[in-house]
Coordinates of C-alpha atoms and ligand atoms in Angstrom, one line a residue:
Chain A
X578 CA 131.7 -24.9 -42.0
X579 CA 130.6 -21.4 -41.0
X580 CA 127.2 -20.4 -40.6
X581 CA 126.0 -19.2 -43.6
X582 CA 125.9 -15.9 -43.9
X583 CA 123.3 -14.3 -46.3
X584 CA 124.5 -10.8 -45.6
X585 CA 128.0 -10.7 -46.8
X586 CA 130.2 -8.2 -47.4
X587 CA 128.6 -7.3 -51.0
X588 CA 124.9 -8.5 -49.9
X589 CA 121.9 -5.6 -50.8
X590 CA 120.9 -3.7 -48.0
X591 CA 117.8 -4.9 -46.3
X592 CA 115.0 -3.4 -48.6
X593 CA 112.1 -2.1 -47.4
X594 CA 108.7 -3.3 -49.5
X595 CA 108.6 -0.1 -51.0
X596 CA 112.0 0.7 -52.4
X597 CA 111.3 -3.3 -54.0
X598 CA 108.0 -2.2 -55.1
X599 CA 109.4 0.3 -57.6
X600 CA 112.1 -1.7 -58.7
X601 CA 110.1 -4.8 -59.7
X602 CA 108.1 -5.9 -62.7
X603 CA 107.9 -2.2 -64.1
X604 CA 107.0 -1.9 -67.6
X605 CA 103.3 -2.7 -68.2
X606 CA 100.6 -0.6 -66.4
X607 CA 99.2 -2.2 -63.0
X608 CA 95.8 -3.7 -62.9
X609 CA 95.4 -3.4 -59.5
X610 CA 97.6 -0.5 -57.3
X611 CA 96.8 -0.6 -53.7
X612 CA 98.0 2.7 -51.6
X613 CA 98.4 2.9 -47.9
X614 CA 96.0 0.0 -47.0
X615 CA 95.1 -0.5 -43.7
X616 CA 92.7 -2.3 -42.2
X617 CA 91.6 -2.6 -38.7
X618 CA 89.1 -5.0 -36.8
X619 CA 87.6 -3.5 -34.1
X620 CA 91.2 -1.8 -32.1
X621 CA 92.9 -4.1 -33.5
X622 CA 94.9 -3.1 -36.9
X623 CA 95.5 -5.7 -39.5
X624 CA 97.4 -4.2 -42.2
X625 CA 99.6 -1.7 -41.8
X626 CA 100.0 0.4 -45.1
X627 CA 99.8 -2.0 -47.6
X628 CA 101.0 -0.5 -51.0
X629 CA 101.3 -2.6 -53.9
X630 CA 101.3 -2.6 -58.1
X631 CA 99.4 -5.8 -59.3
X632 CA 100.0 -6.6 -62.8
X633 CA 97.2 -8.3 -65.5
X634 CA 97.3 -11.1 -67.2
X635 CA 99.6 -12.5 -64.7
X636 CA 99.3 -14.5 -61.7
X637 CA 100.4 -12.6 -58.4
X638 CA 101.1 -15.2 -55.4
X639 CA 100.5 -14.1 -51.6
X640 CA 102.8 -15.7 -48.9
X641 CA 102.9 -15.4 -45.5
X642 CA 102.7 -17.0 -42.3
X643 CA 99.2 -17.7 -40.8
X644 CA 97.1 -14.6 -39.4
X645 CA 100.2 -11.8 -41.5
X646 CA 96.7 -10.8 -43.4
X647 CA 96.7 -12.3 -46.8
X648 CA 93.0 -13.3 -46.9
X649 CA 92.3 -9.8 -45.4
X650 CA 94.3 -7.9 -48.0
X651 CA 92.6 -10.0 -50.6
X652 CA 89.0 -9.5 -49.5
X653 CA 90.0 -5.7 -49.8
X654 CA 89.7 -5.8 -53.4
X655 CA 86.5 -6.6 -54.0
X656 CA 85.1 -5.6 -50.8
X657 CA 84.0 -8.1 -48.6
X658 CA 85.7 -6.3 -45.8
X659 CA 82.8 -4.2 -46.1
X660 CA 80.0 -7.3 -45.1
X661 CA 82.6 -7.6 -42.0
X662 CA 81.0 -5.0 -39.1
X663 CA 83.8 -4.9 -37.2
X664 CA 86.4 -4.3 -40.3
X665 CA 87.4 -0.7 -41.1
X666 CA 89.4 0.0 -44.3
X667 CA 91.9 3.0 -45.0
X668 CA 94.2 3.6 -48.1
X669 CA 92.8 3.4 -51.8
X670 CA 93.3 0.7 -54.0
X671 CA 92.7 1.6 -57.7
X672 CA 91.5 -1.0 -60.8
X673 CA 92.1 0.3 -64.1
X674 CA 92.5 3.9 -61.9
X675 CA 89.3 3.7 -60.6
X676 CA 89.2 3.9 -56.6
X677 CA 87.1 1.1 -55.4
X678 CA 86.4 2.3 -52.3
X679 CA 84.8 5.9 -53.8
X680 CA 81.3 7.3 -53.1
X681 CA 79.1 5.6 -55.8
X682 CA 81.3 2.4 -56.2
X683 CA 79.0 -0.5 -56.1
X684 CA 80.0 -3.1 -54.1
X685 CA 78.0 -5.7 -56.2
X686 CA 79.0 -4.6 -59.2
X687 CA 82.3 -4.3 -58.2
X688 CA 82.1 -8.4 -57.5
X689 CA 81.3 -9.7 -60.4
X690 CA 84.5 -7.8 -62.0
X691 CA 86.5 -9.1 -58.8
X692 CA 85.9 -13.1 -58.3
X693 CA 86.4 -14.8 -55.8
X694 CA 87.6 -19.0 -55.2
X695 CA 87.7 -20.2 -52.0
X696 CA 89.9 -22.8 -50.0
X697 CA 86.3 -25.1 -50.0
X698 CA 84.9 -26.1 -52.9
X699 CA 81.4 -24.3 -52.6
X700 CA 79.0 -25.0 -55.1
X701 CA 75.7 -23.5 -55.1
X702 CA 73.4 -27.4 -53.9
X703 CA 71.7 -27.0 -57.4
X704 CA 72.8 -28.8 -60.9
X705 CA 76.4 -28.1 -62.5
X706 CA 74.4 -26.1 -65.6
X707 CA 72.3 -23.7 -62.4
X708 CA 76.0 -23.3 -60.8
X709 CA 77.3 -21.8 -63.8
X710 CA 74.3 -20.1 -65.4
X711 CA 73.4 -18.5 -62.0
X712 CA 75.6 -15.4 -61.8
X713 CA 75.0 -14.3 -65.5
X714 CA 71.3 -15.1 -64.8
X715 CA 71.0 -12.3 -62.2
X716 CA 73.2 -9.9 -64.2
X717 CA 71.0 -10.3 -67.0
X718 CA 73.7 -11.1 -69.3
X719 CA 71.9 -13.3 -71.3
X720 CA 68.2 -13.6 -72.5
X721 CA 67.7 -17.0 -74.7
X722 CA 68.2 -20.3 -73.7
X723 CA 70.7 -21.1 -76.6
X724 CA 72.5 -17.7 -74.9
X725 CA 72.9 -19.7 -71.8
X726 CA 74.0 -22.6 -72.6
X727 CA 76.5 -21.0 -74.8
X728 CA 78.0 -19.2 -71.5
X729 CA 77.7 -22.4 -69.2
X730 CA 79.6 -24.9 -72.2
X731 CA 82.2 -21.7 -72.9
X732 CA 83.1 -21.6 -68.9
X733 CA 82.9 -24.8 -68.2
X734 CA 85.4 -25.6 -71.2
X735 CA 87.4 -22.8 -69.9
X736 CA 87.6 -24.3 -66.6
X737 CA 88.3 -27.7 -68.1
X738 CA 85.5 -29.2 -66.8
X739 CA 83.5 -29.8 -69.9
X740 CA 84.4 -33.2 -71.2
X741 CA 83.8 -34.5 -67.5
X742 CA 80.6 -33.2 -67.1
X743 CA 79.1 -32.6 -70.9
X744 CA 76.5 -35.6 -70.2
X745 CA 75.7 -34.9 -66.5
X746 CA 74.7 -31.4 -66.7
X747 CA 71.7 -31.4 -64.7
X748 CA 72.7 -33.6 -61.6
X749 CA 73.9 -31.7 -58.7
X750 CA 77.5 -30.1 -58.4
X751 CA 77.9 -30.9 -54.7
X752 CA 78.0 -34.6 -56.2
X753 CA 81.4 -33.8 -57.9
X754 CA 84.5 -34.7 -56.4
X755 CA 86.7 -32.2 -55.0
X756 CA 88.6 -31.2 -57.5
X757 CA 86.2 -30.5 -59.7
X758 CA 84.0 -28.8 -57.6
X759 CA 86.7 -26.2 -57.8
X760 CA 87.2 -26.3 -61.3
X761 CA 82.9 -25.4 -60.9
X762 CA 83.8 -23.0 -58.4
X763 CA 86.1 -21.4 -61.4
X764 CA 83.7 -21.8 -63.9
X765 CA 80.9 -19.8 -62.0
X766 CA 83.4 -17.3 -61.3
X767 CA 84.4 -16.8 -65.3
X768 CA 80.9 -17.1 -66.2
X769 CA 80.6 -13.2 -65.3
X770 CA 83.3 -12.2 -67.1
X771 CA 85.4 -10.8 -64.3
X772 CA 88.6 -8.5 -65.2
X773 CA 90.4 -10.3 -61.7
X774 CA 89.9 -13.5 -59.7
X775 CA 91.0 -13.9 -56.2
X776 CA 91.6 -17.0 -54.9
X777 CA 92.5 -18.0 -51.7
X778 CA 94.3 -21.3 -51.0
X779 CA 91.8 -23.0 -53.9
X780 CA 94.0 -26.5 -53.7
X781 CA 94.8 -26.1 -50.3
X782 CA 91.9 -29.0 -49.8
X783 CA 92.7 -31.1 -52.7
X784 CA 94.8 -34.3 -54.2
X785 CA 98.1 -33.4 -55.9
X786 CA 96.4 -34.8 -59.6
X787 CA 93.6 -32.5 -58.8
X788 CA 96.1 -29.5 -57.3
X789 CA 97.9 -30.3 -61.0
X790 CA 94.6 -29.4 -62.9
X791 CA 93.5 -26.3 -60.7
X792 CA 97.6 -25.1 -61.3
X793 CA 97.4 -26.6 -65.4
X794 CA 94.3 -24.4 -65.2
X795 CA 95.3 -21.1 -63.6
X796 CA 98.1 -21.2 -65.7
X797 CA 95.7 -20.6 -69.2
X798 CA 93.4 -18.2 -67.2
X799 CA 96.3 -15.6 -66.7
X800 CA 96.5 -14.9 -70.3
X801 CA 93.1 -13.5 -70.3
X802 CA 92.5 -12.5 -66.2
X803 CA 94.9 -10.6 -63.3
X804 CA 95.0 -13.4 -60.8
X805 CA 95.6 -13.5 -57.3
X806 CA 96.7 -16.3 -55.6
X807 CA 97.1 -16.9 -51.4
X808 CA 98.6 -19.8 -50.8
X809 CA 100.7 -22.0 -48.4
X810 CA 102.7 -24.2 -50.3
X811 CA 105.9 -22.0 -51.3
X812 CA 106.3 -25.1 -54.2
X813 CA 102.7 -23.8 -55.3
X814 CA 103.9 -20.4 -55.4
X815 CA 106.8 -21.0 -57.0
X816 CA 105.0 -23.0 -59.6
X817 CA 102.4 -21.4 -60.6
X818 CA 103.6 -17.3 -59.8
X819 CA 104.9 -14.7 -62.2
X820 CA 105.0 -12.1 -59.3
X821 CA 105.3 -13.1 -55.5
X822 CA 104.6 -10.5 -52.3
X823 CA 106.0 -12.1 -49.0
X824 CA 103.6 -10.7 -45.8
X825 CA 104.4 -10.9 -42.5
X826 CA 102.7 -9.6 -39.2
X827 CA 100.0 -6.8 -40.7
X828 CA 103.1 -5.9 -43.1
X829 CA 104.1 -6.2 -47.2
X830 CA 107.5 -7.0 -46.6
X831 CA 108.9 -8.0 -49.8
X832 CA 107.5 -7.7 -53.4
X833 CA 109.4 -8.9 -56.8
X834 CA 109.6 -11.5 -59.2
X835 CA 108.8 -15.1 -58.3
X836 CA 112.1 -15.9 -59.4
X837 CA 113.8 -13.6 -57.3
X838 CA 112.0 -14.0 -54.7
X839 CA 112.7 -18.1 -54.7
X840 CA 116.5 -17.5 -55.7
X841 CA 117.8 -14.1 -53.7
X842 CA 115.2 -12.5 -51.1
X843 CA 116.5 -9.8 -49.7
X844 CA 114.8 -9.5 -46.8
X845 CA 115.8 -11.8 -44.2
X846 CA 112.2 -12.0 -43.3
X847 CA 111.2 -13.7 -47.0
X848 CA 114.5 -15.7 -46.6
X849 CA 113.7 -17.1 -43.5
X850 CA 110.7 -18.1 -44.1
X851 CA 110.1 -19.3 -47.3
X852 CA 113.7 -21.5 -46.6
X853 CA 111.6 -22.9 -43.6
X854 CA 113.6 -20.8 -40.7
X855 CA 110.4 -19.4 -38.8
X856 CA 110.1 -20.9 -35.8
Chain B
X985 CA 121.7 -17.5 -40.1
X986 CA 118.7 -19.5 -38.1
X987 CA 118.4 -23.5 -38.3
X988 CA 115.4 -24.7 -40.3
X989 CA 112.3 -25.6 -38.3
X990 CA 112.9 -29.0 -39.7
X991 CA 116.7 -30.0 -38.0
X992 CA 117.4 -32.5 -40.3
X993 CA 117.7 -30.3 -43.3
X994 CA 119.8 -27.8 -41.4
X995 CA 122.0 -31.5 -40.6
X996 CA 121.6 -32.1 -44.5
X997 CA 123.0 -29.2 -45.9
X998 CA 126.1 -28.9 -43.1
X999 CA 127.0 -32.7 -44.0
X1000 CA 127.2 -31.7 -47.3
X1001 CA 129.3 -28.7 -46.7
X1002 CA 131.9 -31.0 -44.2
X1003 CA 131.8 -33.4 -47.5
X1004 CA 132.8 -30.3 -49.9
X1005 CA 135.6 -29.0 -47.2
X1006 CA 137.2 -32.2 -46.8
X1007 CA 137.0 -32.8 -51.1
X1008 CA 139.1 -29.2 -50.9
X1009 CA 141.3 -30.6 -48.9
X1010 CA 142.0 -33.6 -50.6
X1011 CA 142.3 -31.3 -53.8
X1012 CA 145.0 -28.7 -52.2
X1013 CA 147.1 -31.6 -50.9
X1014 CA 146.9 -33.5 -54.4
X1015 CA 147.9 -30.5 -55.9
X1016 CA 150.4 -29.4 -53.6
X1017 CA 152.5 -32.7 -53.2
X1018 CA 152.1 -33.2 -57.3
X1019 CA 154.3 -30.1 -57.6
X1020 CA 156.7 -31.8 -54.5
X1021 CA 157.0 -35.1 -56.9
X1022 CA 157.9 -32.8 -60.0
X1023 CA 160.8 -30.2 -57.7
X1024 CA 161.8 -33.1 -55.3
X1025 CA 162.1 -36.1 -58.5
X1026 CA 160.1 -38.0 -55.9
X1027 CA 158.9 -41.2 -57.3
X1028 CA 157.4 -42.5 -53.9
X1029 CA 155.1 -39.5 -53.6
X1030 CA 154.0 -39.0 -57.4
X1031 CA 152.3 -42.9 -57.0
X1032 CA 150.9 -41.5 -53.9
X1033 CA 148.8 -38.7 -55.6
X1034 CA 147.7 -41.6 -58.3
X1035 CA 146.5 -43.9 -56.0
X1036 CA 144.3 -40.9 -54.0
X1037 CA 142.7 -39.9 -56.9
X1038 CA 140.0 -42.6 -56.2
X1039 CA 139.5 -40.9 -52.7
X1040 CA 138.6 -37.2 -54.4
X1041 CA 136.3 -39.0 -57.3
X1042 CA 134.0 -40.8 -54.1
X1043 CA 134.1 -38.2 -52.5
X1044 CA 132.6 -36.2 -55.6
X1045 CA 130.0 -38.7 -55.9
X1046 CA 129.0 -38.5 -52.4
X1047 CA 128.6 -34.6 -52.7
X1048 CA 126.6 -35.7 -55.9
X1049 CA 124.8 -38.1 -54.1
X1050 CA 123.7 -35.7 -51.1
X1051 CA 122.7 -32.6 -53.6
X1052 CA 120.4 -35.0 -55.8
X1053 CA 118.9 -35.6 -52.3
X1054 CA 118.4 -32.5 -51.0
X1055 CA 116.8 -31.3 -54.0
X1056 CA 114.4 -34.4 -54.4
X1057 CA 113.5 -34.3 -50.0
X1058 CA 113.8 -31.0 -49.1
X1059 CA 113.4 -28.8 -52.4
X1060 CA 115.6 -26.1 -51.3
X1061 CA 114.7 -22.4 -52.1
X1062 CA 117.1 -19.0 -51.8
X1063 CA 120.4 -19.2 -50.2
X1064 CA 119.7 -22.6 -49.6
X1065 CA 119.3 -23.6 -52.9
X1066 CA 122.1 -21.7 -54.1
X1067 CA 124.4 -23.2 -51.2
X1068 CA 123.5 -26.8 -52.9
X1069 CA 124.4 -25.5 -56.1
X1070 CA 127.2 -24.1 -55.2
X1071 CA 128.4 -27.4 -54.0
X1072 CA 127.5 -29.6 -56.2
X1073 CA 129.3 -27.2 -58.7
X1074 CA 132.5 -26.8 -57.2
X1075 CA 132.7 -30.8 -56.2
X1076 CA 132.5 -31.0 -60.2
X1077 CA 135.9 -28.6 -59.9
X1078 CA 137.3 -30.1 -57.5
X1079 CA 137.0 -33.5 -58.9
X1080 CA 139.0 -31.9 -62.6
X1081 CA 141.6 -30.2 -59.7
X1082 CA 142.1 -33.8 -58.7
X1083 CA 142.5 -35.2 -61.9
X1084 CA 145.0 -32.5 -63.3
X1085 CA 147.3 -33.1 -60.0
X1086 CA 147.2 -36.7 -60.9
X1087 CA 148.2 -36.3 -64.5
X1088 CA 150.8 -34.1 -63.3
X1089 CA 152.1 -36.5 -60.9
X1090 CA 151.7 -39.5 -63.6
X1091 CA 154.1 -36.8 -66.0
X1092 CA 156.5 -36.6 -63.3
X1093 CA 157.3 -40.1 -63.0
X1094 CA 158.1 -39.9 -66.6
X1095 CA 160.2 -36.7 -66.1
X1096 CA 162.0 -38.0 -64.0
X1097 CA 163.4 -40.7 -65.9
X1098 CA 165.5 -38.0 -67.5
X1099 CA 168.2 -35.8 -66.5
X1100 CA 167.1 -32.7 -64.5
X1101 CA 166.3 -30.2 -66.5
X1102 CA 166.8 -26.2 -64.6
X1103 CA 163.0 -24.4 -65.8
X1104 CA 161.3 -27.1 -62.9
X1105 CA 161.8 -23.8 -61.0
X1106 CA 159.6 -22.4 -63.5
X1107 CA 156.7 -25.0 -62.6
X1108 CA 157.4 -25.0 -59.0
X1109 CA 156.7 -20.9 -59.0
X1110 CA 153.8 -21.4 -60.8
X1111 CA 152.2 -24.8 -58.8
X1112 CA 153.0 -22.4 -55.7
X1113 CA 150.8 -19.7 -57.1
X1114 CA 147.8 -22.3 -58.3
X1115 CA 148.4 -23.5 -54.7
X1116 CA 147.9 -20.4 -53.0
X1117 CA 144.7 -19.5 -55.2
X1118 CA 143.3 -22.9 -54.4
X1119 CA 143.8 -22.6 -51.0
X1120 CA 142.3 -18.6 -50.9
X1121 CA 139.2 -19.8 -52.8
X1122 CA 138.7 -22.4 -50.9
X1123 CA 138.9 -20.1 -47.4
X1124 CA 136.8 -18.1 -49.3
X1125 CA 133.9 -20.4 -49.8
X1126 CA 134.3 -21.4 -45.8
X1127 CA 134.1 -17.9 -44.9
X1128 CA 131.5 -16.6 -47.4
X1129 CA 133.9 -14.1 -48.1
X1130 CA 133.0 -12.7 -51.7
X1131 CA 135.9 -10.3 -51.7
X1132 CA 138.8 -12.8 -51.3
X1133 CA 136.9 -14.7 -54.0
X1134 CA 136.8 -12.2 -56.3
X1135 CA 140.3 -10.9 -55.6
X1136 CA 141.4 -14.9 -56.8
X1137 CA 139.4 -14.4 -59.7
X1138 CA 141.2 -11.0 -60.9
X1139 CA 144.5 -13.2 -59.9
X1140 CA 144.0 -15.5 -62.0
X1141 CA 145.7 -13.8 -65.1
X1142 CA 149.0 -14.1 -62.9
X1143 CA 149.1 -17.8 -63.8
X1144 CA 148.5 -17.1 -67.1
X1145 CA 151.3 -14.8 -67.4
X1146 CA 153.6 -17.6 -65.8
X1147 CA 152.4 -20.0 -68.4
X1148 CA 152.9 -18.0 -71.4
X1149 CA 156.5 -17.4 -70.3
X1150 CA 157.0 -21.3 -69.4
X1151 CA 156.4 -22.1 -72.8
X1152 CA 158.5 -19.5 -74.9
X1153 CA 161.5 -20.6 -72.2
X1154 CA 160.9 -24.8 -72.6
X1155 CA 160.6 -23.9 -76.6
X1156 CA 164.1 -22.2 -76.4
X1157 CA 165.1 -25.3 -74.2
X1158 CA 163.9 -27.8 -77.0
X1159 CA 165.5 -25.8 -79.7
X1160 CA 169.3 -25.9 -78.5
X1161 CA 169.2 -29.5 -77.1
X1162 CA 166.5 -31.9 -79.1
X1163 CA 167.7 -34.5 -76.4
X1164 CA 164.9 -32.6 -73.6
X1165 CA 162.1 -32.1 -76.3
X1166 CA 160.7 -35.7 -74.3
X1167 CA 160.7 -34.4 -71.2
X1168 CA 160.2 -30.4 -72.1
X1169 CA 156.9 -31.6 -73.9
X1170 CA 155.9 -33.1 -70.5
X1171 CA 156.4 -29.9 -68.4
X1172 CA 154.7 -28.3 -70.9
X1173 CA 151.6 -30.1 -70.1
X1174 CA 152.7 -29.7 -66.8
X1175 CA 152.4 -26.1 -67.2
X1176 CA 149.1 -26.4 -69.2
X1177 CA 147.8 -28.2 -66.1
X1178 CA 148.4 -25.9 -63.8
X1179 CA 146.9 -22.9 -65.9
X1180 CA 143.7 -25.1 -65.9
X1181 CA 143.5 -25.4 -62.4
X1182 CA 144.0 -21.8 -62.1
X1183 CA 140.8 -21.7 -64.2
X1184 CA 139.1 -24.4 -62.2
X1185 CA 140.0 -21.7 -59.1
X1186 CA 138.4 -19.0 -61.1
X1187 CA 135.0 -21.2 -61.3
X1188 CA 134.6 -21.9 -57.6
X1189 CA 135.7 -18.0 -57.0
X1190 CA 132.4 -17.2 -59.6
X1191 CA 130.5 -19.9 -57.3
X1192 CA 131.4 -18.4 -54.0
X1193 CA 129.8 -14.8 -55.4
X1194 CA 126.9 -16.1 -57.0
X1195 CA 126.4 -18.4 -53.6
X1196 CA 126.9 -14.9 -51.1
X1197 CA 124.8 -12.7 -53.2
X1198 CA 122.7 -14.3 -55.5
X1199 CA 124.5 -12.7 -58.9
X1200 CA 127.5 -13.6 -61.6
X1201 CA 130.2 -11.7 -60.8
X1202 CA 129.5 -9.1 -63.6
X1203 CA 133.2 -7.9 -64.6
X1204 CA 134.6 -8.8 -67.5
X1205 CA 138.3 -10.4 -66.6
X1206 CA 141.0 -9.0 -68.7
X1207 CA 142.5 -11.8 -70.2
X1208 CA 146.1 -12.5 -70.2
X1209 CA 148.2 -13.0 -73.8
X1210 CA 147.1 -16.5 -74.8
X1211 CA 149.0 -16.8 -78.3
X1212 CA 150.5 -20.2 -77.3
X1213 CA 147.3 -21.5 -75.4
X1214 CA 145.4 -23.2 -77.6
X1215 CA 148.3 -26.4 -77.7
X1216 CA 146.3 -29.4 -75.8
X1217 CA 147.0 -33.0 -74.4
Ligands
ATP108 N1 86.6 -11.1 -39.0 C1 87.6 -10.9 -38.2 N2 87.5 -10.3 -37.0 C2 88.6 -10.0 -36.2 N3 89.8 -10.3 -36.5 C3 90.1 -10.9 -37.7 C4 89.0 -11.2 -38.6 N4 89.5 -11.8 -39.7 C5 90.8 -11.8 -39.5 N5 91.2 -11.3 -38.3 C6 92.5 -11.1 -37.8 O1 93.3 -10.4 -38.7 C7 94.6 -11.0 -38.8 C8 94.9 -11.4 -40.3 O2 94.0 -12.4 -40.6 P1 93.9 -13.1 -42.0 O3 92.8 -14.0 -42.1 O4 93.9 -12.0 -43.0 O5 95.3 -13.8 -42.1 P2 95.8 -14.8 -43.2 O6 97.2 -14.4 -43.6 O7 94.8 -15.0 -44.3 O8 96.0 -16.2 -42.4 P3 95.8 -17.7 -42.9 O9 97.0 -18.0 -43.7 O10 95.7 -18.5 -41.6 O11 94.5 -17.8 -43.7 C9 94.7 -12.2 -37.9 O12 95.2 -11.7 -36.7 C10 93.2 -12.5 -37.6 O13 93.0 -13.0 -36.4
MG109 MG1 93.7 -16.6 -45.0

């Protein structure tokens, strides 16, 4: 048997990200549109022009070969490029069409709209109840102490944490196993009541039952949040993905639906490499 | 295209592919030489077809076998996915291809028991045509060529055509001389056969598309008369 050939006869032209961009998942408003982001550390450039529509209530999955700049794009939506000295940031990415990166913007602010999981599990070393209490504390979205429990029980049942730790509120979350330490992670992070949570490969350290929770979980959060997702399983991706954007070297290759993406890439790029071709 | 990092799934999806090429082969020469018994009243060669039957169904299994593993191991994705489909897909085809040819050549040693009857021409311009389409879509699929398959596909309503004329000449056949309705209601099954493996053709030309580019073939085929169609085994 022949090679096979995905480029036959009748086969798309190769697309840029772009011209997929505007063909994909059009219909509701974007959440999140990033223009022309680039980012640079130091002489060294990063992204190269980055422009992408990211829809709400849906989960969006990053792929990409280690160092294409998934965690970089990622940390450019709620600015934590900017804690970065080196890092320099060009382009505009919008949220609700507001430009994040305008004079005025606060960066704090802006973060407790924009969470943030990461691949560790990192509780705060205090109790499960100060983990979760901690970020609405300092926002000052609560005053009572009925107020506050009411927000740590609501997240923490959100998260699907609750049952497991309902009678152990006050020991310490680091003493939690993996998995739920990220489930806490998530909890602190919709204690806040962000619009969009970023995570970046949150099972990437955990058991497939636990991986099964975190994915069972992310999968009721996007009918409330926009939800970003960088991961390296493509299975994850596949799973857990409405929308998929393929990056590769600095560059957005490939945008579309997860579907697509997972049944007819165009790009040869995507294809090869979420088929396992890169070597 | 590039081997997979991982060699043994490249190994893995080419076995299956030499398993599916050698099922077609089987499949063209079943089809071919139950035709020869039918023109040639060849006894010797109809039994023949029987007995290989068995070889095209293990073979179908073993095509079975090696998707349901590649999907469980190696959870293909893309045009690899879509090349297991297409496989396991067209084995199912290939397998009915292989049954048909053996009920034709199982018909023909009944047939033959009779005096010759003139419309086996008929048949044998017809099992030439369902030949020749097997045989494209089959060089299709090795080639990844999505035109050849979808120029079989639009053929298609050729064999159609022949079979709709078969059966208003074997009626007029049965009408003047009751003695051939036995054997004119075998070639008419014949016939039928041969218009379903036409069809069978038509699915792996659909499969060859959707493997090459990801999408049905989105024409509609214009369909040939099929007043008389609807008769069955
Ligand atoms: N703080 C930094 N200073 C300098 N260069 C950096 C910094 N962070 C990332 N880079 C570089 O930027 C590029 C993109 O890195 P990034 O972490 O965004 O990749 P990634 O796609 O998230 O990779 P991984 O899958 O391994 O997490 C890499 O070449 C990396 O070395
Ligand atoms: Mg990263």
């Amino acid at each position: 048997m022949p090679d096979s050939t995905e480029r036959g006869p009748l086969a798309a032209p190769v697309m840029t990200a772009e011209r997929v961009e505007r063909g994909a998942l059009t219909g509701a408003a974007a959440k999140v549109s990033a223009r022309d982001i680039s980012v640079y550390y130091g002489a060294k450039q990063a992204l190269f022009d980055v422009s992408i529509d990211i829809p709400d209530r849906a989960v969006t999955a990053f792929i990409g070969p280690s160092g294409c700049g998934k965690t970089t794009f990622l940390r450019c939506i709620n600015r934590m490029n900017d804690t970065i000295e080196s890092a320099r940031v060009s382009g505009s990415i919008e949220i609700e069409g507001k430009n994040i990166y305008a004079r005025g913007v606060d960066p704090v602010v802006l973060r407790t709209r924009v969470g943030m999981v990461f691949q560790k599990p990192n509780p705060f070393p205090k109790s499960i109840y100060e983990n979760v209490a901690y970020g609405p504390r300092i926002h000052g979205m609560a005053k009572s102490k009925a107020a506050f429990d009411d927000i740590v029980e609501k997240s923490l049942r959100r998260a699907g944490l609750w049952e497991e730790v309902k009678d152990r509120l006050h020991q310490s979350g680091t003493g939690l196993s993996g998995g739920q330490q990220q489930r806490l992670v998530i909890a602190r992070t919709i204690a806040v009541d962000p619009d969009i949570i970023l995570m970046d490969e949150p099972c990437s350290a955990l058991d497939p039952i636990a991986t099964d929770k975190i994915e069972q979980l992310i999968d009721e959060l996007r009918q409330t949040y926009c939800i970003i997702i960088v991961t390296h399983s493509m299975a994850q991706a596949a799973r857990v993905s409405q929308k998929t954007a393929f990056f590769h070297l600095g560059n957005l290759v490939e945008t579309g639906p997860t579907e697509e993406i997972f049944t007819r890439p165009r790009d040869t790029r995507t294809q090869d490499y979420i088929t396992g071709r890169f070597g | 295209m590039a081997d997979h990092v991982v060699k043994a799934f490249s190994e893995e999806l080419d076995g299956l592919a030499n398993e599916l090429a050698r099922m077609g082969g089987l499949a063209e020469r079943a089809v071919a030489e139950s035709f020869a018994a039918i023109v040639r009243r060849d006894t010797a060669l109809a039994n023949a077809v029987v007995e290989r039957d068995a070889e095209i169904d293990a073979t179908h299994r073993e095509v079975e076998r090696r998707a349901i593993r590649l999907m469980a191991l190696r959870h293909p994705v893309a045009a690899d996915l879509r090349q297991v489909l297409a496989a396991w897909r067209m084995s199912g085809d290939l397998e009915r291809i292989g049954d048909l040819a053996k009920n034709i050549a199982k018909r023909s040693l009944v047939i033959n028991q009779s005096a010759p009857i003139p419309i086996t021409r008929g048949i044998e311009r017809m099992g030439k045509i369902a030949s020749s389409h097997l045989k494209q879509v089959l060089d299709a699929w090795s080639n990844r060529d999505v035109r050849a398959a979808v120029g079989v596909w639009f053929q298609d309503e050729d064999v159609d055509a022949h079979y709709n004329s078969l059966f208003r000449e074997l009626l007029t056949y049965m009408m003047e001389d009751p003695r051939t309705i036995g054997p004119c209601a075998h070639l008419l099954f014949v016939a039928k056969n041969i218009e379903r493996i036409g069809d069978h053709c038509t699915n792996i030309a659909e499969m060859v598309h959707y493997l090459v580019t990801g999408e049905e073939i989105a024409t509609e085929r214009p369909r040939a008369d099929s007043t008389p169609t609807e008769m069955d085994e």
